[in-house]
Coordinates of C-alpha atoms and ligand atoms in Angstrom, one line a residue:
X25 CA 5.1 -25.5 -53.5
X26 CA 1.5 -26.1 -54.2
X27 CA -0.1 -23.2 -56.0
X28 CA -3.5 -22.0 -55.1
X29 CA -6.3 -21.3 -57.6
X30 CA -9.4 -19.5 -56.4
X31 CA -12.4 -20.8 -58.3
X32 CA -15.3 -18.3 -58.6
X33 CA -18.0 -19.6 -60.9
X34 CA -20.3 -16.6 -60.4
X35 CA -23.7 -16.5 -62.1
X36 CA -25.6 -17.8 -65.0
X37 CA -23.6 -20.0 -67.3
X38 CA -20.6 -19.3 -65.1
X39 CA -21.4 -22.4 -63.0
X40 CA -21.6 -24.8 -66.0
X41 CA -18.5 -23.5 -67.9
X42 CA -16.3 -23.4 -64.8
X43 CA -17.4 -27.0 -64.0
X44 CA -15.8 -28.0 -67.3
X45 CA -12.7 -26.0 -66.7
X46 CA -12.4 -27.8 -63.3
X47 CA -12.4 -31.2 -65.2
X48 CA -9.6 -30.0 -67.3
X49 CA -7.6 -28.8 -64.2
X50 CA -8.3 -32.3 -62.5
X51 CA -6.9 -34.0 -65.5
X52 CA -3.8 -32.0 -65.4
X53 CA -3.5 -32.6 -61.6
X54 CA -3.5 -36.4 -62.4
X55 CA -0.7 -35.7 -64.7
X56 CA 1.4 -33.8 -62.1
X57 CA 0.1 -30.2 -62.0
X58 CA 0.7 -29.2 -58.3
X59 CA -2.3 -27.0 -57.7
X60 CA -5.0 -26.7 -55.1
X61 CA -8.5 -25.4 -55.9
X62 CA -10.8 -23.5 -53.5
X63 CA -14.3 -22.3 -54.4
X64 CA -15.8 -18.9 -53.5
X65 CA -18.9 -16.9 -54.2
X66 CA -19.0 -13.8 -56.3
X67 CA -21.6 -11.8 -58.1
X68 CA -25.4 -12.2 -57.8
X69 CA -25.0 -15.6 -56.3
X70 CA -22.9 -14.1 -53.6
X71 CA -25.4 -11.2 -53.1
X72 CA -28.2 -13.8 -52.6
X73 CA -26.2 -15.8 -50.0
X74 CA -24.5 -12.9 -48.1
X75 CA -26.0 -9.6 -49.1
X76 CA -22.8 -8.5 -51.0
X77 CA -21.5 -9.4 -54.4
X78 CA -18.0 -9.6 -53.1
X79 CA -17.9 -11.2 -49.6
X80 CA -14.8 -10.6 -47.4
X81 CA -14.2 -14.3 -47.4
X82 CA -14.0 -14.3 -51.2
X83 CA -11.7 -11.4 -51.3
X84 CA -9.4 -13.0 -48.8
X85 CA -9.4 -16.2 -50.8
X86 CA -8.6 -14.3 -54.0
X87 CA -5.7 -12.4 -52.3
X88 CA -4.2 -15.6 -50.9
X89 CA -4.3 -17.4 -54.2
X90 CA -1.8 -17.4 -57.1
X91 CA -4.6 -17.2 -59.6
X92 CA -8.3 -16.8 -59.9
X93 CA -10.6 -18.6 -62.3
X94 CA -13.8 -16.7 -62.7
X95 CA -16.9 -17.6 -64.7
X96 CA -19.2 -14.7 -65.2
X97 CA -21.3 -12.4 -63.2
X98 CA -24.7 -10.7 -63.6
X99 CA -28.2 -11.5 -64.7
X100 CA -31.7 -10.1 -65.1
X101 CA -32.5 -11.1 -61.5
X102 CA -30.2 -8.5 -60.1
X103 CA -30.6 -5.7 -62.6
X104 CA -32.8 -3.7 -60.4
X105 CA -30.5 -3.7 -57.3
X106 CA -28.8 -0.6 -56.3
X107 CA -25.5 -0.1 -58.4
X108 CA -23.4 -0.4 -55.3
X109 CA -24.4 -4.1 -54.8
X110 CA -25.0 -5.3 -58.3
X111 CA -23.0 -8.4 -59.4
X112 CA -20.7 -6.4 -61.6
X113 CA -19.4 -4.7 -58.4
X114 CA -18.0 -8.0 -57.4
X115 CA -15.9 -8.2 -60.5
X116 CA -14.8 -4.5 -60.4
X117 CA -14.0 -4.9 -56.7
X118 CA -11.8 -8.0 -57.4
X119 CA -10.0 -6.0 -60.2
X120 CA -9.4 -3.0 -58.0
X121 CA -8.6 -4.8 -54.7
X122 CA -6.1 -7.0 -56.3
X123 CA -4.7 -4.2 -58.5
X124 CA -5.3 -6.3 -61.7
X125 CA -4.4 -3.3 -63.9
X126 CA -3.5 -5.2 -67.1
X127 CA -6.2 -6.9 -69.0
X128 CA -5.2 -9.1 -71.9
X129 CA -7.9 -9.9 -74.4
X130 CA -6.7 -11.8 -77.4
X131 CA -9.1 -12.0 -80.5
X132 CA -7.9 -15.0 -82.5
X133 CA -9.7 -16.5 -85.5
X134 CA -9.7 -20.3 -85.3
X135 CA -9.4 -21.5 -88.9
X136 CA -11.8 -24.2 -88.2
X137 CA -14.4 -21.4 -87.4
X138 CA -13.7 -19.1 -90.2
X139 CA -17.3 -19.2 -91.3
X140 CA -18.6 -18.0 -87.9
X141 CA -17.4 -14.4 -88.5
X142 CA -20.0 -12.0 -90.1
X143 CA -17.0 -10.6 -92.1
X144 CA -15.6 -11.9 -95.4
X145 CA -13.0 -14.6 -94.9
X146 CA -10.3 -12.6 -96.5
X147 CA -10.8 -9.8 -94.0
X148 CA -10.5 -12.0 -91.0
X149 CA -8.6 -15.2 -91.8
X150 CA -5.5 -15.5 -89.8
X151 CA -6.7 -12.8 -87.4
X152 CA -4.5 -12.5 -84.2
X153 CA -5.0 -9.3 -82.1
X154 CA -4.1 -8.7 -78.5
X155 CA -6.0 -6.0 -76.8
X156 CA -4.3 -4.7 -73.7
X157 CA -6.8 -2.8 -71.7
X158 CA -6.1 -0.7 -68.6
X159 CA -8.3 -2.2 -66.0
X160 CA -8.1 -0.4 -62.7
X161 CA -8.3 3.3 -63.6
X162 CA -9.9 5.7 -65.9
X163 CA -13.7 6.5 -65.9
X164 CA -14.6 3.2 -64.3
X165 CA -13.0 4.2 -61.0
X166 CA -12.4 8.0 -61.2
X167 CA -13.7 10.3 -58.5
X168 CA -15.9 12.2 -58.2
X169 CA -18.8 10.2 -59.5
X170 CA -22.5 10.1 -59.0
X171 CA -25.8 11.8 -59.6
X172 CA -26.8 15.1 -57.9
X173 CA -29.8 17.3 -58.1
X174 CA -29.2 20.9 -59.2
X175 CA -30.9 23.9 -57.7
X176 CA -33.5 23.8 -60.4
X177 CA -34.4 20.2 -59.5
X178 CA -32.9 18.7 -62.6
X179 CA -30.6 15.7 -62.0
X180 CA -27.1 15.7 -63.3
X181 CA -25.0 12.6 -63.6
X182 CA -21.1 12.7 -63.7
X183 CA -18.1 10.4 -63.9
X184 CA -14.5 11.3 -64.1
X185 CA -11.9 10.2 -66.6
X186 CA -8.6 10.4 -64.9
X187 CA -5.1 8.8 -65.4
X188 CA -1.8 9.3 -63.8
X189 CA 1.4 9.1 -65.8
X190 CA 2.4 6.1 -63.8
X191 CA -0.7 4.3 -64.7
X192 CA -0.2 4.9 -68.4
X193 CA 3.4 4.0 -68.2
X194 CA 2.9 0.6 -66.6
X195 CA 0.1 -0.4 -69.0
X196 CA 2.1 0.7 -72.1
X197 CA 5.0 -1.3 -70.8
X198 CA 3.0 -4.4 -70.7
X199 CA 1.9 -3.7 -74.2
X200 CA 5.5 -3.2 -75.5
X201 CA 6.6 -6.4 -73.7
X202 CA 3.8 -8.5 -75.2
X203 CA 4.4 -7.1 -78.7
X204 CA 8.0 -8.1 -78.4
X205 CA 6.9 -11.7 -78.2
X206 CA 4.5 -11.3 -81.1
X207 CA 4.3 -9.1 -84.2
X208 CA 6.3 -6.2 -82.7
X209 CA 3.6 -3.6 -83.3
X210 CA 1.6 -1.5 -80.8
X211 CA -1.3 0.7 -81.6
X212 CA -2.2 3.0 -78.8
X213 CA -5.8 4.1 -78.9
X214 CA -6.9 7.4 -77.5
X215 CA -9.1 10.5 -78.1
X216 CA -6.2 13.0 -77.9
X217 CA -8.1 15.3 -80.2
X218 CA -10.6 16.1 -77.6
X219 CA -9.6 14.8 -74.1
X220 CA -6.6 16.2 -72.4
X221 CA -6.2 13.1 -70.3
X222 CA -5.7 11.0 -73.4
X223 CA -3.5 13.7 -74.9
X224 CA -1.2 13.1 -71.9
X225 CA -1.7 9.3 -72.5
X226 CA -0.2 9.7 -76.0
X227 CA 2.7 11.8 -74.6
X228 CA 3.6 9.1 -72.0
X229 CA 3.4 6.3 -74.5
X230 CA 5.7 8.2 -76.9
X231 CA 8.2 8.9 -74.1
X232 CA 8.3 5.2 -73.2
X233 CA 8.7 4.3 -76.8
X234 CA 12.2 5.8 -76.7
X235 CA 13.3 2.8 -74.7
X236 CA 11.2 0.4 -76.8
X237 CA 12.2 1.5 -80.2
X238 CA 12.4 -2.1 -81.5
X239 CA 8.6 -2.0 -81.4
X240 CA 6.7 -0.2 -84.2
X241 CA 4.3 2.3 -82.4
X242 CA 1.3 4.0 -83.9
X243 CA -1.6 6.1 -82.4
X244 CA -5.2 6.0 -83.4
X245 CA -8.3 7.9 -82.3
X246 CA -10.8 5.5 -80.8
X247 CA -13.6 6.2 -83.4
X248 CA -11.1 5.4 -86.2
X249 CA -9.9 2.3 -84.3
X250 CA -13.5 1.0 -84.1
X251 CA -13.9 1.6 -87.9
X252 CA -10.5 0.1 -88.7
X253 CA -11.3 -3.0 -86.6
X254 CA -14.2 -3.7 -88.8
X255 CA -12.6 -2.5 -92.1
X256 CA -9.2 -4.1 -91.9
X257 CA -8.5 -5.8 -88.6
X258 CA -5.4 -7.6 -89.6
X259 CA -3.4 -4.3 -89.6
X260 CA -3.3 -4.7 -85.8
X261 CA -1.0 -6.7 -83.6
X262 CA -1.2 -5.3 -80.0
X263 CA -3.6 -2.5 -79.2
X264 CA -3.3 -0.7 -75.8
X265 CA -6.0 1.6 -74.5
X266 CA -7.9 3.0 -71.5
X267 CA -10.4 1.1 -69.5
X268 CA -13.6 2.1 -71.2
X269 CA -12.2 2.2 -74.8
X270 CA -10.9 -1.2 -74.1
X271 CA -14.2 -2.5 -72.9
X272 CA -15.9 -1.4 -76.1
X273 CA -13.1 -2.3 -78.5
X274 CA -12.6 -5.8 -77.1
X275 CA -16.2 -6.7 -77.7
X276 CA -15.9 -5.4 -81.2
X277 CA -12.6 -7.4 -81.7
X278 CA -14.2 -10.5 -80.2
X279 CA -17.0 -10.5 -82.7
X280 CA -14.7 -10.3 -85.6
X281 CA -13.9 -13.9 -84.8
X282 CA -17.6 -14.7 -84.7
X283 CA -17.3 -16.8 -81.6
X284 CA -17.1 -14.9 -78.4
X285 CA -17.7 -18.2 -76.7
X286 CA -14.0 -19.1 -77.6
X287 CA -12.1 -16.1 -76.2
X288 CA -10.3 -16.2 -72.9
X289 CA -8.8 -13.2 -71.0
X290 CA -6.2 -12.6 -68.3
X291 CA -6.0 -9.7 -65.8
X292 CA -2.6 -9.3 -64.2
X293 CA -1.3 -7.3 -61.3
X294 CA 2.3 -6.2 -60.6
X295 CA 3.0 -9.3 -58.6
X296 CA 2.0 -11.7 -61.5
X297 CA -1.1 -12.7 -59.8
X298 CA -3.9 -13.1 -62.3
X299 CA -7.6 -13.4 -62.7
X300 CA -8.7 -15.6 -65.7
X301 CA -12.1 -15.4 -67.2
X302 CA -13.9 -15.9 -70.6
X303 CA -14.5 -12.6 -72.4
X304 CA -18.3 -13.3 -72.6
X305 CA -20.9 -12.7 -69.9
X306 CA -23.3 -14.8 -67.8
X307 CA -25.8 -15.4 -70.6
X308 CA -28.7 -15.8 -68.3
X309 CA -31.0 -16.7 -71.3
X310 CA -29.3 -20.0 -71.8
X311 CA -28.2 -20.7 -68.2
X312 CA -28.8 -24.1 -66.7
X313 CA -29.4 -25.7 -70.1
X314 CA -26.0 -27.4 -70.7
X315 CA -25.7 -25.6 -74.1
X316 CA -23.1 -22.9 -73.3
X317 CA -19.6 -23.0 -74.9
X318 CA -17.0 -23.9 -72.3
X319 CA -14.0 -23.4 -74.5
X320 CA -13.4 -19.8 -73.5
X321 CA -13.1 -20.8 -69.9
X322 CA -10.9 -23.8 -70.7
X323 CA -8.7 -21.6 -72.7
X324 CA -8.6 -19.2 -69.8
X325 CA -7.1 -22.0 -67.8
X326 CA -4.4 -22.2 -70.5
X327 CA -3.6 -18.5 -70.0
X328 CA -3.5 -19.1 -66.3
X329 CA -0.9 -21.9 -66.7
X330 CA 1.1 -19.5 -68.9
X331 CA 0.9 -16.2 -67.1
X332 CA 0.5 -17.2 -63.3
X333 CA 1.5 -20.8 -62.8
X334 CA 4.6 -21.0 -65.0
X335 CA 3.5 -24.1 -66.8
X336 CA 3.7 -23.2 -70.5
X337 CA 3.8 -26.7 -71.7
X338 CA 0.6 -27.6 -70.0
X339 CA -0.9 -24.5 -71.5
X340 CA 0.1 -25.7 -74.9
X341 CA -1.5 -29.0 -74.3
X342 CA -4.9 -27.4 -73.5
X343 CA -4.7 -25.3 -76.6
X344 CA -3.8 -28.3 -78.8
X345 CA -6.6 -30.3 -77.2
X346 CA -9.2 -27.5 -78.1
X347 CA -7.8 -27.5 -81.6
X348 CA -8.3 -31.2 -81.8
X349 CA -11.9 -31.1 -80.7
X350 CA -12.6 -28.4 -83.3
X351 CA -10.8 -30.5 -85.9
X352 CA -13.0 -33.4 -84.9
X353 CA -16.0 -31.2 -85.8
X354 CA -17.4 -30.9 -82.3
X355 CA -19.4 -27.6 -81.9
X356 CA -21.6 -26.1 -79.2
X357 CA -24.6 -24.3 -80.4
X358 CA -23.0 -20.9 -80.6
X359 CA -20.4 -22.1 -83.1
X360 CA -22.5 -24.8 -84.8
X361 CA -22.6 -25.0 -88.6
X362 CA -24.1 -27.6 -91.0
X363 CA -22.2 -30.9 -91.1
X364 CA -20.6 -30.5 -87.7
X365 CA -21.5 -32.4 -84.6
X366 CA -23.5 -30.5 -82.1
X367 CA -22.5 -31.1 -78.5
X368 CA -23.5 -29.9 -75.0
X369 CA -21.5 -28.0 -72.6
X370 CA -20.4 -31.0 -70.6
X371 CA -19.8 -33.2 -73.8
X372 CA -17.4 -30.5 -75.0
X373 CA -15.6 -30.5 -71.7
X374 CA -15.4 -34.3 -71.7
X375 CA -14.0 -34.1 -75.3
X376 CA -11.2 -31.7 -74.3
X377 CA -10.3 -33.9 -71.4
X378 CA -10.1 -36.9 -73.6
X379 CA -8.0 -34.9 -76.1
X380 CA -5.6 -34.1 -73.4
Ligands
LIG404 C1 -16.0 -6.7 -69.3 C2 -17.5 -6.4 -68.8 C3 -17.3 -5.6 -67.5 C4 -16.6 -4.3 -67.8 C5 -18.7 -5.5 -66.7 C6 -19.3 -6.8 -66.5 C7 -18.5 -4.7 -65.5 O1 -18.2 -5.8 -69.7 O2 -15.3 -7.3 -68.5 O3 -15.7 -6.3 -70.4 O4 -17.3 -3.4 -68.2 O5 -15.5 -4.3 -67.6
LIG405 MG1 -17.1 -5.6 -71.6

């Protein structure tokens, strides 16, 4: 049966990079991939057109699809809007409405881009970490939340960090399963020395480890984890953590590779539906200039083929094509270094299609 992909380019460079990913999907369609693509609005672009960053129609389209390809959301233009209608709410709404609780964020150093990292080559060469971030709970969604005015007239802001055992268990299960297909190590990151909720998190992960004893499990406080990521990142295989810690650590891990423009991500629910997007944001400063790196989005299509569309061979083809264009010396501005061939967003997309 024809599988459905909802295509949501979003804001800023989202439009340009998704256009290149569409070229790649079209090439695979010509080679027999049985998918249908339907576009929808999300983020600031959706707000401008409809008054909400997540229109009903988009949510419906997303729910009816096997997979969602998202570009990026946000931009200066919408920063002063009320938080309830900011572009980011479109993304958060999709995550929670579809129950996309498992966010997989790989940080891989491509050997061709070893100089792009700010860290010494011996610290990062061969780096291959998978961050498994809980995505639909924790402080991002906990109630109560808000800003209230106290009797003395002072304002007080508050958010709630809350996890149920079942939420911890299902994300830890994902981490153990992924580790089993990789380096067989999981590091669970918490702040169990201060926060009760993450002390419970640690207990639940330990409990689950009894049924996953083939995997080596360690625990680390988040402050130490941030330090270890920069000091000796290759000690990590799979890291599993809360929504907010994962938000922060995944940016840190991405930058170890020096090329956030190269990193894809997947957000999965219990039904295997997934949303796929580059790790980077909408980069409004370079939007519309045809200079953004489309490779993270193209690699997100590879993750989509692997995790939601059951087409691992096609996923391999995309990943090999990306390696080929890097081997050929093609570089967008963000990963450019002397002696390489600087190309635009669309030239990079065309080169990947040709390499396919
Ligand atoms: C991310 C982003 C989002 C988040 C924002 C845009 C809401 O930083 O996907 O990491 O905080 O989750
Ligand atoms: Mg983030």
